[in-house]
Amino acid sequence: MDLERVDTKHAYKLIRERITTLELEPGSVINEQALAEGLEMGLAPVREALKLLAHENLVIITPRHGLYVADVNVPDLEQLSEMRLTLEGLCARLAAQRATADEILILETLRQEQASTPAEDRRRLFDIDHKFHQAIAQAAHNKYLADSLERLFGQSQRLWYLALPKLGFLPGAVEKHLDLVQAIENGDGDEAEAIMRGHVQEFYDNVREVLQNQL
């Protein structure tokens, strides 16, 4: 891999994190030069990274108004929830059919880590939840499905950070994850899909309620 690609990948990771954690706020204008200087990187990899982020709908590029961070709105939330409900449900079903013993052990380890995390450490809980979903995607053994879900995660993370101050439901995911791991271990695809869909739906229902009151 050449140096330019390495720099672009690094810039992509840093800028994506700033967008998903709202350090770069929704709707804000992006100054490429200032962003590159802030990241202590060259302009070329930053520009390439922004193009990649535009494909994920996290950055908007327009001829007239330049670049800006994509806004967040309730209609986008509805479309995103439709996609994740379908794909996450399928992912859980496939994991129940294909997960290896080692992959089930990883899921159980993450579930236990989440259970031992203090309820007030909501960011840590969210990070573990993300890793848990990634592990299920790996256990589904479909790289295209896993890639699609990871791209959608950036949008979901932004919604979560917007709603973070008023969210108090994440610790309840521990029980859902226990049931989900058991369904996957039992090879019960119907049950795994139903639990996953309920888990994702609860997330979006809570976020929707918060966003409707503040957007």
JSON list of C-alpha atoms in Angstrom, two decimals:
[
{"chain": "A", "resi": 1, "resn": "MET", "atom": "CA", "xyz": [0.00, 0.00, 0.00]},
{"chain": "A", "resi": 2, "resn": "ASP", "atom": "CA", "xyz": [1.52, 3.36, -1.01]},
{"chain": "A", "resi": 3, "resn": "LEU", "atom": "CA", "xyz": [1.94, 6.32, 1.33]},
{"chain": "A", "resi": 4, "resn": "GLU", "atom": "CA", "xyz": [-0.91, 8.32, -0.23]},
{"chain": "A", "resi": 5, "resn": "ARG", "atom": "CA", "xyz": [-3.41, 5.53, 0.43]},
{"chain": "A", "resi": 6, "resn": "VAL", "atom": "CA", "xyz": [-2.16, 5.15, 4.01]},
{"chain": "A", "resi": 7, "resn": "ASP", "atom": "CA", "xyz": [-2.54, 8.90, 4.60]},
{"chain": "A", "resi": 8, "resn": "THR", "atom": "CA", "xyz": [-6.02, 8.90, 3.05]},
{"chain": "A", "resi": 9, "resn": "LYS", "atom": "CA", "xyz": [-7.11, 6.00, 5.24]},
{"chain": "A", "resi": 10, "resn": "HIS", "atom": "CA", "xyz": [-5.79, 7.78, 8.33]},
{"chain": "A", "resi": 11, "resn": "ALA", "atom": "CA", "xyz": [-7.49, 11.05, 7.37]},
{"chain": "A", "resi": 12, "resn": "TYR", "atom": "CA", "xyz": [-10.73, 9.20, 6.70]},
{"chain": "A", "resi": 13, "resn": "LYS", "atom": "CA", "xyz": [-10.66, 7.60, 10.14]},
{"chain": "A", "resi": 14, "resn": "LEU", "atom": "CA", "xyz": [-9.95, 10.88, 11.94]},
{"chain": "A", "resi": 15, "resn": "ILE", "atom": "CA", "xyz": [-12.52, 12.95, 10.05]},
{"chain": "A", "resi": 16, "resn": "ARG", "atom": "CA", "xyz": [-15.19, 10.27, 10.33]},
{"chain": "A", "resi": 17, "resn": "GLU", "atom": "CA", "xyz": [-14.69, 10.17, 14.09]},
{"chain": "A", "resi": 18, "resn": "ARG", "atom": "CA", "xyz": [-15.02, 13.95, 14.31]},
{"chain": "A", "resi": 19, "resn": "ILE", "atom": "CA", "xyz": [-18.27, 13.81, 12.34]},
{"chain": "A", "resi": 20, "resn": "THR", "atom": "CA", "xyz": [-19.86, 10.87, 14.15]},
{"chain": "A", "resi": 21, "resn": "THR", "atom": "CA", "xyz": [-19.02, 12.26, 17.59]},
{"chain": "A", "resi": 22, "resn": "LEU", "atom": "CA", "xyz": [-20.35, 15.69, 16.54]},
{"chain": "A", "resi": 23, "resn": "GLU", "atom": "CA", "xyz": [-17.03, 17.47, 16.97]},
{"chain": "A", "resi": 24, "resn": "LEU", "atom": "CA", "xyz": [-17.85, 18.55, 13.41]},
{"chain": "A", "resi": 25, "resn": "GLU", "atom": "CA", "xyz": [-21.48, 19.53, 13.87]},
{"chain": "A", "resi": 26, "resn": "PRO", "atom": "CA", "xyz": [-24.28, 18.58, 11.45]},
{"chain": "A", "resi": 27, "resn": "GLY", "atom": "CA", "xyz": [-24.72, 21.27, 8.81]},
{"chain": "A", "resi": 28, "resn": "SER", "atom": "CA", "xyz": [-21.37, 22.95, 9.51]},
{"chain": "A", "resi": 29, "resn": "VAL", "atom": "CA", "xyz": [-19.20, 24.14, 6.60]},
{"chain": "A", "resi": 30, "resn": "ILE", "atom": "CA", "xyz": [-15.95, 22.24, 6.05]},
{"chain": "A", "resi": 31, "resn": "ASN", "atom": "CA", "xyz": [-12.83, 24.26, 5.30]},
{"chain": "A", "resi": 32, "resn": "GLU", "atom": "CA", "xyz": [-10.47, 21.73, 3.72]},
{"chain": "A", "resi": 33, "resn": "GLN", "atom": "CA", "xyz": [-7.33, 23.71, 4.44]},
{"chain": "A", "resi": 34, "resn": "ALA", "atom": "CA", "xyz": [-8.21, 24.39, 8.07]},
{"chain": "A", "resi": 35, "resn": "LEU", "atom": "CA", "xyz": [-9.21, 20.76, 8.55]},
{"chain": "A", "resi": 36, "resn": "ALA", "atom": "CA", "xyz": [-5.93, 19.53, 7.07]},
{"chain": "A", "resi": 37, "resn": "GLU", "atom": "CA", "xyz": [-3.96, 21.87, 9.31]},
{"chain": "A", "resi": 38, "resn": "GLY", "atom": "CA", "xyz": [-5.93, 20.76, 12.35]},
{"chain": "A", "resi": 39, "resn": "LEU", "atom": "CA", "xyz": [-5.17, 17.13, 11.56]},
{"chain": "A", "resi": 40, "resn": "GLU", "atom": "CA", "xyz": [-1.54, 18.01, 10.76]},
{"chain": "A", "resi": 41, "resn": "MET", "atom": "CA", "xyz": [-1.92, 16.34, 7.39]},
{"chain": "A", "resi": 42, "resn": "GLY", "atom": "CA", "xyz": [-1.56, 17.27, 3.74]},
{"chain": "A", "resi": 43, "resn": "LEU", "atom": "CA", "xyz": [-4.48, 18.62, 1.75]},
{"chain": "A", "resi": 44, "resn": "ALA", "atom": "CA", "xyz": [-4.58, 15.76, -0.78]},
{"chain": "A", "resi": 45, "resn": "PRO", "atom": "CA", "xyz": [-5.41, 12.89, 1.63]},
{"chain": "A", "resi": 46, "resn": "VAL", "atom": "CA", "xyz": [-7.98, 15.06, 3.41]},
{"chain": "A", "resi": 47, "resn": "ARG", "atom": "CA", "xyz": [-9.73, 15.77, 0.11]},
{"chain": "A", "resi": 48, "resn": "GLU", "atom": "CA", "xyz": [-9.75, 12.09, -0.81]},
{"chain": "A", "resi": 49, "resn": "ALA", "atom": "CA", "xyz": [-11.08, 11.17, 2.63]},
{"chain": "A", "resi": 50, "resn": "LEU", "atom": "CA", "xyz": [-13.90, 13.71, 2.30]},
{"chain": "A", "resi": 51, "resn": "LYS", "atom": "CA", "xyz": [-14.90, 12.12, -1.01]},
{"chain": "A", "resi": 52, "resn": "LEU", "atom": "CA", "xyz": [-15.13, 8.73, 0.70]},
{"chain": "A", "resi": 53, "resn": "LEU", "atom": "CA", "xyz": [-17.23, 10.22, 3.49]},
{"chain": "A", "resi": 54, "resn": "ALA", "atom": "CA", "xyz": [-19.52, 11.77, 0.88]},
{"chain": "A", "resi": 55, "resn": "HIS", "atom": "CA", "xyz": [-20.26, 8.24, -0.36]},
{"chain": "A", "resi": 56, "resn": "GLU", "atom": "CA", "xyz": [-21.38, 7.40, 3.19]},
{"chain": "A", "resi": 57, "resn": "ASN", "atom": "CA", "xyz": [-23.68, 10.45, 3.23]},
{"chain": "A", "resi": 58, "resn": "LEU", "atom": "CA", "xyz": [-21.72, 11.99, 6.09]},
{"chain": "A", "resi": 59, "resn": "VAL", "atom": "CA", "xyz": [-20.37, 14.82, 3.94]},
{"chain": "A", "resi": 60, "resn": "ILE", "atom": "CA", "xyz": [-22.20, 16.83, 1.27]},
{"chain": "A", "resi": 61, "resn": "ILE", "atom": "CA", "xyz": [-20.23, 18.20, -1.69]},
{"chain": "A", "resi": 62, "resn": "THR", "atom": "CA", "xyz": [-21.88, 20.90, -3.80]},
{"chain": "A", "resi": 63, "resn": "PRO", "atom": "CA", "xyz": [-20.50, 23.03, -6.66]},
{"chain": "A", "resi": 64, "resn": "ARG", "atom": "CA", "xyz": [-22.06, 26.23, -5.33]},
{"chain": "A", "resi": 65, "resn": "HIS", "atom": "CA", "xyz": [-21.83, 25.95, -1.54]},
{"chain": "A", "resi": 66, "resn": "GLY", "atom": "CA", "xyz": [-18.73, 23.80, -1.18]},
{"chain": "A", "resi": 67, "resn": "LEU", "atom": "CA", "xyz": [-18.45, 21.10, 1.47]},
{"chain": "A", "resi": 68, "resn": "TYR", "atom": "CA", "xyz": [-20.42, 20.71, 4.65]},
{"chain": "A", "resi": 69, "resn": "VAL", "atom": "CA", "xyz": [-21.27, 18.04, 7.19]},
{"chain": "A", "resi": 70, "resn": "ALA", "atom": "CA", "xyz": [-24.53, 16.28, 6.36]},
{"chain": "A", "resi": 71, "resn": "ASP", "atom": "CA", "xyz": [-27.43, 17.41, 8.52]},
{"chain": "A", "resi": 72, "resn": "VAL", "atom": "CA", "xyz": [-29.50, 15.10, 10.72]},
{"chain": "A", "resi": 73, "resn": "ASN", "atom": "CA", "xyz": [-33.29, 14.95, 10.54]},
{"chain": "A", "resi": 74, "resn": "VAL", "atom": "CA", "xyz": [-36.13, 12.67, 11.52]},
{"chain": "A", "resi": 75, "resn": "PRO", "atom": "CA", "xyz": [-36.92, 11.51, 7.92]},
{"chain": "A", "resi": 76, "resn": "ASP", "atom": "CA", "xyz": [-33.32, 10.29, 7.64]},
{"chain": "A", "resi": 77, "resn": "LEU", "atom": "CA", "xyz": [-33.79, 8.47, 10.94]},
{"chain": "A", "resi": 78, "resn": "GLU", "atom": "CA", "xyz": [-36.84, 6.63, 9.56]},
{"chain": "A", "resi": 79, "resn": "GLN", "atom": "CA", "xyz": [-34.99, 5.46, 6.45]},
{"chain": "A", "resi": 80, "resn": "LEU", "atom": "CA", "xyz": [-31.96, 4.44, 8.45]},
{"chain": "A", "resi": 81, "resn": "SER", "atom": "CA", "xyz": [-34.04, 2.45, 10.92]},
{"chain": "A", "resi": 82, "resn": "GLU", "atom": "CA", "xyz": [-35.74, 0.60, 8.06]},
{"chain": "A", "resi": 83, "resn": "MET", "atom": "CA", "xyz": [-32.37, -0.46, 6.66]},
{"chain": "A", "resi": 84, "resn": "ARG", "atom": "CA", "xyz": [-30.84, -1.49, 9.97]},
{"chain": "A", "resi": 85, "resn": "LEU", "atom": "CA", "xyz": [-33.92, -3.41, 11.11]},
{"chain": "A", "resi": 86, "resn": "THR", "atom": "CA", "xyz": [-33.76, -5.52, 7.96]},
{"chain": "A", "resi": 87, "resn": "LEU", "atom": "CA", "xyz": [-29.99, -5.99, 7.77]},
{"chain": "A", "resi": 88, "resn": "GLU", "atom": "CA", "xyz": [-29.36, -6.50, 11.49]},
{"chain": "A", "resi": 89, "resn": "GLY", "atom": "CA", "xyz": [-32.20, -9.03, 11.66]},
{"chain": "A", "resi": 90, "resn": "LEU", "atom": "CA", "xyz": [-30.75, -10.96, 8.72]},
{"chain": "A", "resi": 91, "resn": "CYS", "atom": "CA", "xyz": [-27.31, -10.77, 10.29]},
{"chain": "A", "resi": 92, "resn": "ALA", "atom": "CA", "xyz": [-28.54, -12.34, 13.54]},
{"chain": "A", "resi": 93, "resn": "ARG", "atom": "CA", "xyz": [-30.35, -15.09, 11.66]},
{"chain": "A", "resi": 94, "resn": "LEU", "atom": "CA", "xyz": [-27.24, -15.98, 9.65]},
{"chain": "A", "resi": 95, "resn": "ALA", "atom": "CA", "xyz": [-25.09, -15.88, 12.79]},
{"chain": "A", "resi": 96, "resn": "ALA", "atom": "CA", "xyz": [-27.39, -18.44, 14.40]},
{"chain": "A", "resi": 97, "resn": "GLN", "atom": "CA", "xyz": [-26.83, -20.66, 11.39]},
{"chain": "A", "resi": 98, "resn": "ARG", "atom": "CA", "xyz": [-23.09, -20.12, 10.90]},
{"chain": "A", "resi": 99, "resn": "ALA", "atom": "CA", "xyz": [-21.39, -18.97, 14.12]},
{"chain": "A", "resi": 100, "resn": "THR", "atom": "CA", "xyz": [-18.42, -21.01, 15.30]},
{"chain": "A", "resi": 101, "resn": "ALA", "atom": "CA", "xyz": [-17.75, -21.88, 18.94]},
{"chain": "A", "resi": 102, "resn": "ASP", "atom": "CA", "xyz": [-15.00, -19.23, 19.06]},
{"chain": "A", "resi": 103, "resn": "GLU", "atom": "CA", "xyz": [-17.34, -16.57, 17.67]},
{"chain": "A", "resi": 104, "resn": "ILE", "atom": "CA", "xyz": [-19.98, -17.41, 20.25]},
{"chain": "A", "resi": 105, "resn": "LEU", "atom": "CA", "xyz": [-17.30, -17.11, 22.94]},
{"chain": "A", "resi": 106, "resn": "ILE", "atom": "CA", "xyz": [-16.42, -13.62, 21.68]},
{"chain": "A", "resi": 107, "resn": "LEU", "atom": "CA", "xyz": [-20.08, -12.62, 21.89]},
{"chain": "A", "resi": 108, "resn": "GLU", "atom": "CA", "xyz": [-20.36, -13.93, 25.44]},
{"chain": "A", "resi": 109, "resn": "THR", "atom": "CA", "xyz": [-17.17, -12.12, 26.46]},
{"chain": "A", "resi": 110, "resn": "LEU", "atom": "CA", "xyz": [-18.48, -8.82, 25.10]},
{"chain": "A", "resi": 111, "resn": "ARG", "atom": "CA", "xyz": [-21.82, -9.38, 26.82]},
{"chain": "A", "resi": 112, "resn": "GLN", "atom": "CA", "xyz": [-20.09, -9.95, 30.15]},
{"chain": "A", "resi": 113, "resn": "GLU", "atom": "CA", "xyz": [-17.94, -6.85, 29.64]},
{"chain": "A", "resi": 114, "resn": "GLN", "atom": "CA", "xyz": [-21.06, -4.83, 29.01]},
{"chain": "A", "resi": 115, "resn": "ALA", "atom": "CA", "xyz": [-22.78, -6.27, 32.07]},
{"chain": "A", "resi": 116, "resn": "SER", "atom": "CA", "xyz": [-19.85, -5.21, 34.27]},
{"chain": "A", "resi": 117, "resn": "THR", "atom": "CA", "xyz": [-19.69, -1.66, 32.90]},
{"chain": "A", "resi": 118, "resn": "PRO", "atom": "CA", "xyz": [-21.25, 1.01, 35.17]},
{"chain": "A", "resi": 119, "resn": "ALA", "atom": "CA", "xyz": [-24.61, 2.26, 33.92]},
{"chain": "A", "resi": 120, "resn": "GLU", "atom": "CA", "xyz": [-23.41, 5.86, 34.00]},
{"chain": "A", "resi": 121, "resn": "ASP", "atom": "CA", "xyz": [-20.58, 5.10, 31.57]},
{"chain": "A", "resi": 122, "resn": "ARG", "atom": "CA", "xyz": [-22.89, 5.37, 28.59]},
{"chain": "A", "resi": 123, "resn": "ARG", "atom": "CA", "xyz": [-20.21, 6.00, 25.99]},
{"chain": "A", "resi": 124, "resn": "ARG", "atom": "CA", "xyz": [-18.40, 2.84, 27.04]},
{"chain": "A", "resi": 125, "resn": "LEU", "atom": "CA", "xyz": [-21.65, 0.90, 26.88]},
{"chain": "A", "resi": 126, "resn": "PHE", "atom": "CA", "xyz": [-22.27, 2.18, 23.38]},
{"chain": "A", "resi": 127, "resn": "ASP", "atom": "CA", "xyz": [-18.76, 1.21, 22.26]},
{"chain": "A", "resi": 128, "resn": "ILE", "atom": "CA", "xyz": [-19.26, -2.32, 23.58]},
{"chain": "A", "resi": 129, "resn": "ASP", "atom": "CA", "xyz": [-22.66, -2.48, 21.90]},
{"chain": "A", "resi": 130, "resn": "HIS", "atom": "CA", "xyz": [-20.98, -1.56, 18.61]},
{"chain": "A", "resi": 131, "resn": "LYS", "atom": "CA", "xyz": [-18.35, -4.28, 19.05]},
{"chain": "A", "resi": 132, "resn": "PHE", "atom": "CA", "xyz": [-21.11, -6.76, 19.87]},
{"chain": "A", "resi": 133, "resn": "HIS", "atom": "CA", "xyz": [-22.93, -5.96, 16.64]},
{"chain": "A", "resi": 134, "resn": "GLN", "atom": "CA", "xyz": [-19.67, -6.17, 14.69]},
{"chain": "A", "resi": 135, "resn": "ALA", "atom": "CA", "xyz": [-19.02, -9.61, 16.20]},
{"chain": "A", "resi": 136, "resn": "ILE", "atom": "CA", "xyz": [-22.45, -10.81, 15.11]},
{"chain": "A", "resi": 137, "resn": "ALA", "atom": "CA", "xyz": [-21.75, -9.48, 11.62]},
{"chain": "A", "resi": 138, "resn": "GLN", "atom": "CA", "xyz": [-18.51, -11.47, 11.53]},
{"chain": "A", "resi": 139, "resn": "ALA", "atom": "CA", "xyz": [-20.34, -14.56, 12.76]},
{"chain": "A", "resi": 140, "resn": "ALA", "atom": "CA", "xyz": [-22.81, -14.20, 9.86]},
{"chain": "A", "resi": 141, "resn": "HIS", "atom": "CA", "xyz": [-19.90, -14.81, 7.46]},
{"chain": "A", "resi": 142, "resn": "ASN", "atom": "CA", "xyz": [-21.09, -12.38, 4.81]},
{"chain": "A", "resi": 143, "resn": "LYS", "atom": "CA", "xyz": [-18.55, -9.62, 4.20]},
{"chain": "A", "resi": 144, "resn": "TYR", "atom": "CA", "xyz": [-20.92, -7.53, 2.10]},
{"chain": "A", "resi": 145, "resn": "LEU", "atom": "CA", "xyz": [-23.52, -7.54, 4.84]},
{"chain": "A", "resi": 146, "resn": "ALA", "atom": "CA", "xyz": [-20.87, -6.64, 7.44]},
{"chain": "A", "resi": 147, "resn": "ASP", "atom": "CA", "xyz": [-19.55, -3.78, 5.27]},
{"chain": "A", "resi": 148, "resn": "SER", "atom": "CA", "xyz": [-23.04, -2.40, 4.71]},
{"chain": "A", "resi": 149, "resn": "LEU", "atom": "CA", "xyz": [-23.83, -2.41, 8.42]},
{"chain": "A", "resi": 150, "resn": "GLU", "atom": "CA", "xyz": [-20.56, -0.70, 9.29]},
{"chain": "A", "resi": 151, "resn": "ARG", "atom": "CA", "xyz": [-21.28, 2.12, 6.85]},
{"chain": "A", "resi": 152, "resn": "LEU", "atom": "CA", "xyz": [-24.73, 2.59, 8.40]},
{"chain": "A", "resi": 153, "resn": "PHE", "atom": "CA", "xyz": [-23.21, 2.66, 11.86]},
{"chain": "A", "resi": 154, "resn": "GLY", "atom": "CA", "xyz": [-21.67, 6.10, 11.31]},
{"chain": "A", "resi": 155, "resn": "GLN", "atom": "CA", "xyz": [-25.12, 7.59, 10.82]},
{"chain": "A", "resi": 156, "resn": "SER", "atom": "CA", "xyz": [-26.50, 5.76, 13.85]},
{"chain": "A", "resi": 157, "resn": "GLN", "atom": "CA", "xyz": [-23.60, 6.95, 15.99]},
{"chain": "A", "resi": 158, "resn": "ARG", "atom": "CA", "xyz": [-24.34, 10.58, 15.14]},
{"chain": "A", "resi": 159, "resn": "LEU", "atom": "CA", "xyz": [-27.96, 10.11, 16.17]},
{"chain": "A", "resi": 160, "resn": "TRP", "atom": "CA", "xyz": [-26.84, 8.54, 19.42]},
{"chain": "A", "resi": 161, "resn": "TYR", "atom": "CA", "xyz": [-24.48, 11.40, 20.26]},
{"chain": "A", "resi": 162, "resn": "LEU", "atom": "CA", "xyz": [-27.22, 13.92, 19.55]},
{"chain": "A", "resi": 163, "resn": "ALA", "atom": "CA", "xyz": [-29.56, 12.11, 21.93]},
{"chain": "A", "resi": 164, "resn": "LEU", "atom": "CA", "xyz": [-26.90, 11.10, 24.50]},
{"chain": "A", "resi": 165, "resn": "PRO", "atom": "CA", "xyz": [-27.73, 13.67, 27.20]},
{"chain": "A", "resi": 166, "resn": "LYS", "atom": "CA", "xyz": [-31.27, 12.31, 27.49]},
{"chain": "A", "resi": 167, "resn": "LEU", "atom": "CA", "xyz": [-30.74, 8.61, 26.87]},
{"chain": "A", "resi": 168, "resn": "GLY", "atom": "CA", "xyz": [-31.00, 6.18, 29.72]},
{"chain": "A", "resi": 169, "resn": "PHE", "atom": "CA", "xyz": [-31.94, 2.90, 28.04]},
{"chain": "A", "resi": 170, "resn": "LEU", "atom": "CA", "xyz": [-28.60, 1.44, 26.97]},
{"chain": "A", "resi": 171, "resn": "PRO", "atom": "CA", "xyz": [-27.97, -0.65, 30.13]},
{"chain": "A", "resi": 172, "resn": "GLY", "atom": "CA", "xyz": [-31.17, -2.56, 29.31]},
{"chain": "A", "resi": 173, "resn": "ALA", "atom": "CA", "xyz": [-29.41, -3.90, 26.24]},
{"chain": "A", "resi": 174, "resn": "VAL", "atom": "CA", "xyz": [-27.47, -6.29, 28.51]},
{"chain": "A", "resi": 175, "resn": "GLU", "atom": "CA", "xyz": [-30.49, -8.54, 28.94]},
{"chain": "A", "resi": 176, "resn": "LYS", "atom": "CA", "xyz": [-31.27, -8.40, 25.23]},
{"chain": "A", "resi": 177, "resn": "HIS", "atom": "CA", "xyz": [-27.70, -9.43, 24.42]},
{"chain": "A", "resi": 178, "resn": "LEU", "atom": "CA", "xyz": [-27.90, -12.39, 26.81]},
{"chain": "A", "resi": 179, "resn": "ASP", "atom": "CA", "xyz": [-31.04, -13.65, 25.05]},
{"chain": "A", "resi": 180, "resn": "LEU", "atom": "CA", "xyz": [-29.45, -13.02, 21.65]},
{"chain": "A", "resi": 181, "resn": "VAL", "atom": "CA", "xyz": [-26.27, -14.95, 22.46]},
{"chain": "A", "resi": 182, "resn": "GLN", "atom": "CA", "xyz": [-28.36, -17.87, 23.71]},
{"chain": "A", "resi": 183, "resn": "ALA", "atom": "CA", "xyz": [-30.48, -17.89, 20.55]},
{"chain": "A", "resi": 184, "resn": "ILE", "atom": "CA", "xyz": [-27.34, -17.85, 18.36]},
{"chain": "A", "resi": 185, "resn": "GLU", "atom": "CA", "xyz": [-25.73, -20.61, 20.43]},
{"chain": "A", "resi": 186, "resn": "ASN", "atom": "CA", "xyz": [-28.92, -22.67, 20.11]},
{"chain": "A", "resi": 187, "resn": "GLY", "atom": "CA", "xyz": [-28.93, -22.15, 16.34]},
{"chain": "A", "resi": 188, "resn": "ASP", "atom": "CA", "xyz": [-32.41, -20.60, 16.51]},
{"chain": "A", "resi": 189, "resn": "GLY", "atom": "CA", "xyz": [-32.46, -18.18, 13.57]},
{"chain": "A", "resi": 190, "resn": "ASP", "atom": "CA", "xyz": [-36.09, -17.12, 14.04]},
{"chain": "A", "resi": 191, "resn": "GLU", "atom": "CA", "xyz": [-35.53, -16.19, 17.68]},
{"chain": "A", "resi": 192, "resn": "ALA", "atom": "CA", "xyz": [-32.21, -14.46, 17.00]},
{"chain": "A", "resi": 193, "resn": "GLU", "atom": "CA", "xyz": [-33.75, -12.33, 14.26]},
{"chain": "A", "resi": 194, "resn": "ALA", "atom": "CA", "xyz": [-36.75, -11.39, 16.41]},
{"chain": "A", "resi": 195, "resn": "ILE", "atom": "CA", "xyz": [-34.57, -10.37, 19.36]},
{"chain": "A", "resi": 196, "resn": "MET", "atom": "CA", "xyz": [-32.25, -8.33, 17.17]},
{"chain": "A", "resi": 197, "resn": "ARG", "atom": "CA", "xyz": [-35.07, -6.50, 15.45]},
{"chain": "A", "resi": 198, "resn": "GLY", "atom": "CA", "xyz": [-36.61, -5.67, 18.83]},
{"chain": "A", "resi": 199, "resn": "HIS", "atom": "CA", "xyz": [-33.26, -4.43, 20.11]},
{"chain": "A", "resi": 200, "resn": "VAL", "atom": "CA", "xyz": [-32.67, -2.16, 17.10]},
{"chain": "A", "resi": 201, "resn": "GLN", "atom": "CA", "xyz": [-36.27, -0.92, 17.12]},
{"chain": "A", "resi": 202, "resn": "GLU", "atom": "CA", "xyz": [-35.99, 0.07, 20.78]},
{"chain": "A", "resi": 203, "resn": "PHE", "atom": "CA", "xyz": [-32.86, 2.08, 20.00]},
{"chain": "A", "resi": 204, "resn": "TYR", "atom": "CA", "xyz": [-34.54, 4.04, 17.22]},
{"chain": "A", "resi": 205, "resn": "ASP", "atom": "CA", "xyz": [-37.77, 4.54, 19.14]},
{"chain": "A", "resi": 206, "resn": "ASN", "atom": "CA", "xyz": [-35.83, 6.13, 22.00]},
{"chain": "A", "resi": 207, "resn": "VAL", "atom": "CA", "xyz": [-33.67, 8.27, 19.72]},
{"chain": "A", "resi": 208, "resn": "ARG", "atom": "CA", "xyz": [-36.72, 9.35, 17.69]},
{"chain": "A", "resi": 209, "resn": "GLU", "atom": "CA", "xyz": [-38.49, 10.57, 20.82]},
{"chain": "A", "resi": 210, "resn": "VAL", "atom": "CA", "xyz": [-35.48, 12.62, 21.87]},
{"chain": "A", "resi": 211, "resn": "LEU", "atom": "CA", "xyz": [-34.81, 14.10, 18.44]},
{"chain": "A", "resi": 212, "resn": "GLN", "atom": "CA", "xyz": [-38.41, 15.11, 17.84]},
{"chain": "A", "resi": 213, "resn": "ASN", "atom": "CA", "xyz": [-38.14, 17.26, 20.96]},
{"chain": "A", "resi": 214, "resn": "GLN", "atom": "CA", "xyz": [-34.86, 18.94, 20.07]},
{"chain": "A", "resi": 215, "resn": "LEU", "atom": "CA", "xyz": [-34.51, 19.17, 16.28]}
]
